[in-house]
PDB file of C-alpha atoms in Angstrom:
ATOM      1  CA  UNK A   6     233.618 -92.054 220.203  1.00 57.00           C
ATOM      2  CA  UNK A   7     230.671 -90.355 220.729  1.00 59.00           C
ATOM      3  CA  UNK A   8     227.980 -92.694 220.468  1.00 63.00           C
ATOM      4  CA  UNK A   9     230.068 -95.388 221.815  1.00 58.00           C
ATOM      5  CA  UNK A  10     228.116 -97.100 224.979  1.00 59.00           C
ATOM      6  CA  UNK A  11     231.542 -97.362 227.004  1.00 63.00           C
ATOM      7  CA  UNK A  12     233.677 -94.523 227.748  1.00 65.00           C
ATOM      8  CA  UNK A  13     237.078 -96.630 227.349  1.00 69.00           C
ATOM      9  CA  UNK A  14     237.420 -95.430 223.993  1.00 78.00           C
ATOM     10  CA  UNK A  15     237.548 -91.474 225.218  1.00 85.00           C
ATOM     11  CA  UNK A  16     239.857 -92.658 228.190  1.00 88.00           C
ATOM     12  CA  UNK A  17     242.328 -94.530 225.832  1.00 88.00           C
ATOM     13  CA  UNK A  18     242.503 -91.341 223.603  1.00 89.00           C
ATOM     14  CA  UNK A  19     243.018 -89.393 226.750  1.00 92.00           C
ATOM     15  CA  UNK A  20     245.301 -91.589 228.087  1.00 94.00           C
ATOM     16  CA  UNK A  21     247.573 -91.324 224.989  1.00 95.00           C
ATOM     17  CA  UNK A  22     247.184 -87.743 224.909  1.00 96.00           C
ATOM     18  CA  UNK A  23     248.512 -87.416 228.414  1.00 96.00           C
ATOM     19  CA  UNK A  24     251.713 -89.816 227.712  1.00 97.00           C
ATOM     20  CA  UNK A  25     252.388 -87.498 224.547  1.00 97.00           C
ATOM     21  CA  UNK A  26     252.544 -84.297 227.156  1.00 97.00           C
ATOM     22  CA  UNK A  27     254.658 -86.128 229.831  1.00 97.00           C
ATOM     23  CA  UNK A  28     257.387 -87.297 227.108  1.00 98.00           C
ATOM     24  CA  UNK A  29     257.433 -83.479 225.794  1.00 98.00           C
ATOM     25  CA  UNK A  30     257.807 -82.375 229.363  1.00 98.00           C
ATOM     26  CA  UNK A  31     260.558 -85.060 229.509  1.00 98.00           C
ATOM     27  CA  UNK A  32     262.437 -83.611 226.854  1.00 98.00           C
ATOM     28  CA  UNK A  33     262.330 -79.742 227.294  1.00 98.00           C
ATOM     29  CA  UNK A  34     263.462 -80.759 230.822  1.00 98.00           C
ATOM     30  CA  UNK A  35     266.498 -83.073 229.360  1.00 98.00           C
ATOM     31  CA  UNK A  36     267.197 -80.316 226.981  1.00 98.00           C
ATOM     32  CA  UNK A  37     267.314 -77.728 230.112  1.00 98.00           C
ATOM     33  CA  UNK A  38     269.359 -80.097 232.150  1.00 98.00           C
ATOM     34  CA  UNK A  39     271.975 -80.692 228.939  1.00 97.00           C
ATOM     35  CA  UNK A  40     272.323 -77.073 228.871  1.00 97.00           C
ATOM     36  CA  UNK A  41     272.518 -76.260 232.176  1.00 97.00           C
ATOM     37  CA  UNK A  42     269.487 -74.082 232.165  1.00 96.00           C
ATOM     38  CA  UNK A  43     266.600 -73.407 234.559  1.00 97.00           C
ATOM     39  CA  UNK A  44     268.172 -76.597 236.317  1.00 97.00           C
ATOM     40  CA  UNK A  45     266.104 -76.696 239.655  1.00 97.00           C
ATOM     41  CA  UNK A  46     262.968 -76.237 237.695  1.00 97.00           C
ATOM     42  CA  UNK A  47     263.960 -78.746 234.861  1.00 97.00           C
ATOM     43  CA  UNK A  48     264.837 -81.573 238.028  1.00 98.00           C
ATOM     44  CA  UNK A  49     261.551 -81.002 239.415  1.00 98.00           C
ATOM     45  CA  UNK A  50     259.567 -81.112 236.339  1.00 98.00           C
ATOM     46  CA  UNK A  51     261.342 -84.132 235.016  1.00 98.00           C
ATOM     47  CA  UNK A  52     260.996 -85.793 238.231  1.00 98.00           C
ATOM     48  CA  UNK A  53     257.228 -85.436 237.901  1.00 97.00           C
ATOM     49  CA  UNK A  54     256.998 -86.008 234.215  1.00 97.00           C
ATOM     50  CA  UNK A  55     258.721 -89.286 234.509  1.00 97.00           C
ATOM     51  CA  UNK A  56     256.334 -90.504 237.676  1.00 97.00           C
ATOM     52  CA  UNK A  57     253.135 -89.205 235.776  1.00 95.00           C
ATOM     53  CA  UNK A  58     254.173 -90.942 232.315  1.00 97.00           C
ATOM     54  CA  UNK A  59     255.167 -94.300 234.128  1.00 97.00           C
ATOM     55  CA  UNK A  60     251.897 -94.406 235.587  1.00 97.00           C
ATOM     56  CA  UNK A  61     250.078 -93.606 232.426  1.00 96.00           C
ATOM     57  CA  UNK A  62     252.325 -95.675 230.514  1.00 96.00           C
ATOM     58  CA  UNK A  63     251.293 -99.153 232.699  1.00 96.00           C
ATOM     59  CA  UNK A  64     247.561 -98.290 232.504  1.00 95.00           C
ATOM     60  CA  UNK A  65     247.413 -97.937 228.902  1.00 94.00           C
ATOM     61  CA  UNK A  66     247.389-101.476 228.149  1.00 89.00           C
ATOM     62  CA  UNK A  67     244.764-101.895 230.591  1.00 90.00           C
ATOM     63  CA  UNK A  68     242.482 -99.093 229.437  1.00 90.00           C
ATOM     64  CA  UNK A  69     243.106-100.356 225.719  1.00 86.00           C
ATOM     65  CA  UNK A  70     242.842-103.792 226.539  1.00 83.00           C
ATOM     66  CA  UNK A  71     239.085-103.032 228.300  1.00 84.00           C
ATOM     67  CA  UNK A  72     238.572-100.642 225.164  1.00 84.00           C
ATOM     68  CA  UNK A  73     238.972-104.135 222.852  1.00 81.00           C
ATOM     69  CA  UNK A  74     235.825-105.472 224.632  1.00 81.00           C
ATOM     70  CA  UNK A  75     233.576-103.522 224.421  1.00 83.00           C
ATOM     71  CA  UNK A  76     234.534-103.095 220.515  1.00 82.00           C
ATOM     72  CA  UNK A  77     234.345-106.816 220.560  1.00 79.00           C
ATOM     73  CA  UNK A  78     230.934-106.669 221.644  1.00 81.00           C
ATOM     74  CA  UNK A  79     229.115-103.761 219.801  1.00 83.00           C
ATOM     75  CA  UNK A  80     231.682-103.804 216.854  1.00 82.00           C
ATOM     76  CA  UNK A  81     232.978-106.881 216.087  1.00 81.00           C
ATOM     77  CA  UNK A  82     233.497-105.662 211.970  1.00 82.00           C
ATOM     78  CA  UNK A  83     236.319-102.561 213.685  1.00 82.00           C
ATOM     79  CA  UNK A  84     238.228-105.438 215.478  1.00 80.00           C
ATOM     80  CA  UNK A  85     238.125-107.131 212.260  1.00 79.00           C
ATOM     81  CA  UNK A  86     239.576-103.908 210.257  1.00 79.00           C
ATOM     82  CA  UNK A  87     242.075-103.804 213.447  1.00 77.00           C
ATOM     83  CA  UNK A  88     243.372-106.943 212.773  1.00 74.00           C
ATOM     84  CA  UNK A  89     243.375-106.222 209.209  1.00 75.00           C
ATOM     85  CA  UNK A  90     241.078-109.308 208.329  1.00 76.00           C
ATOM     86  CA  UNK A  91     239.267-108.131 204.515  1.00 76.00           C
ATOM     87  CA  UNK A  92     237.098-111.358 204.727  1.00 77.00           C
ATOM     88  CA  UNK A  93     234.916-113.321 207.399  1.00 76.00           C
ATOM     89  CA  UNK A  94     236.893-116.534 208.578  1.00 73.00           C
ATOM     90  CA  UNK A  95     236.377-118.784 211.150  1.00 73.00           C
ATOM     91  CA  UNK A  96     239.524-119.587 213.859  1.00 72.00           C
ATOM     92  CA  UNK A  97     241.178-115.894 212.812  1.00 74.00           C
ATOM     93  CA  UNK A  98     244.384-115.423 214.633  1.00 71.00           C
ATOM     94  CA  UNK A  99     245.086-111.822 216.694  1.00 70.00           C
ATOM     95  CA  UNK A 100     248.637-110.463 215.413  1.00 69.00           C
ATOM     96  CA  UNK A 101     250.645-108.881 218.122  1.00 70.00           C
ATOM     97  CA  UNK A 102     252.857-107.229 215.421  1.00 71.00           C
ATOM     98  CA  UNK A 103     252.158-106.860 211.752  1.00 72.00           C
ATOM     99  CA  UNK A 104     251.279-104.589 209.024  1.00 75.00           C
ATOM    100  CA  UNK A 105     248.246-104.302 206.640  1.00 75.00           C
ATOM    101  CA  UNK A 106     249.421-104.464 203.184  1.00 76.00           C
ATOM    102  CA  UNK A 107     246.071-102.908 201.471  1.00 78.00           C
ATOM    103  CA  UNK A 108     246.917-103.548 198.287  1.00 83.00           C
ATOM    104  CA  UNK A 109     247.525-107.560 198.822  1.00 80.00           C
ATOM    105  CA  UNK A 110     244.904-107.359 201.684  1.00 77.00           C
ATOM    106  CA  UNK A 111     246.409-109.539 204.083  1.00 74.00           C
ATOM    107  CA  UNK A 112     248.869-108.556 207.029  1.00 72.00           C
ATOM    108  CA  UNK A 113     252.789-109.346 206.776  1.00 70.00           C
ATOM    109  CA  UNK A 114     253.661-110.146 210.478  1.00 62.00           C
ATOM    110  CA  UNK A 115     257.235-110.075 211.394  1.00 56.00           C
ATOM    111  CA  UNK A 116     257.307-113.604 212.546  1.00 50.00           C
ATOM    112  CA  UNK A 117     254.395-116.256 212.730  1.00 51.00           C
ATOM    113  CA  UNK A 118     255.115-116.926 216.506  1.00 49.00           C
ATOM    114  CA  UNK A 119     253.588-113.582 217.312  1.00 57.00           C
ATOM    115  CA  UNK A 120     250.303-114.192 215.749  1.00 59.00           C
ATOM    116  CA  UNK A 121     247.727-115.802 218.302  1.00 60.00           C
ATOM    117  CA  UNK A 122     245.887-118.642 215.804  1.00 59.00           C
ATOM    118  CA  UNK A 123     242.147-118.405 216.592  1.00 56.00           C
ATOM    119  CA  UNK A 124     242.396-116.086 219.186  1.00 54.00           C
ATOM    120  CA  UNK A 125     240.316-112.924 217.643  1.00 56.00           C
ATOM    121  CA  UNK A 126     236.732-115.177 219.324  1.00 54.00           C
ATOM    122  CA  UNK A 127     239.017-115.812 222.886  1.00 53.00           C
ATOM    123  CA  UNK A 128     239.058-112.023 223.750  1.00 54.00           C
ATOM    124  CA  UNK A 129     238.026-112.792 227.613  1.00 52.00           C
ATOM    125  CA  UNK A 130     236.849-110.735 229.942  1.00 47.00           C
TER     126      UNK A 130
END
């Protein structure tokens, strides 16, 4: 992250870190509330926890998705271990869901419709 030329990888990581706080705050104030506890204090601080980790939540994407090209550009091997492809193939397909089975090296998706075929070399702008 620290060499990187684009500072979307530092923002993503940020990003997360910030949802991660907001859903704690979320849940110490949900415990508070349950228990009847510090209730004007747990309202207000769930109130703002919930705003805050909306927001964050919808940008995410966006960051990430930003964050993808520029890794696309100066790292195109990373986007390949992303995607969990072990050797160079033409028309590889982006999975939306899936998981990299190391040992077989390929990647079990749950259902072909949710892998893009040769969409890894379409990542647009």
């Amino acid at each position: 992250m620290v060499f990187n030329p684009h500072d979307g990888a530092v923002l993503h990581a940020i990003t997360g870190a910030l949802i991660q706080g907001g859903f704690l705050v979320l849940s110490v104030s949900a415990f508070y509330l349950l228990k009847n506890k510090y209730v004007e204090f747990a309202q207000k601080s769930f109130a703002v926890a919930l705003i805050f980790v909306t927001l964050a939540s919808l940008a995410q994407p966006l960051i990430g998705h930003q964050h993808a090209h520029v890794v696309r550009d100066y790292q195109p091997g990373k986007l390949a271990a992303f995607e969990g492809l072990y050797e160079s193939t033409e028309n590889a397909p982006l999975y939306m869901f899936g998981y990299t089975n190391r040992n077989e090296k390929n990647v079990w998706n749950c259902h072909s419709r949710y892998a893009q075929p040769a969409y890894m070399g379409r990542i647009e702008p």
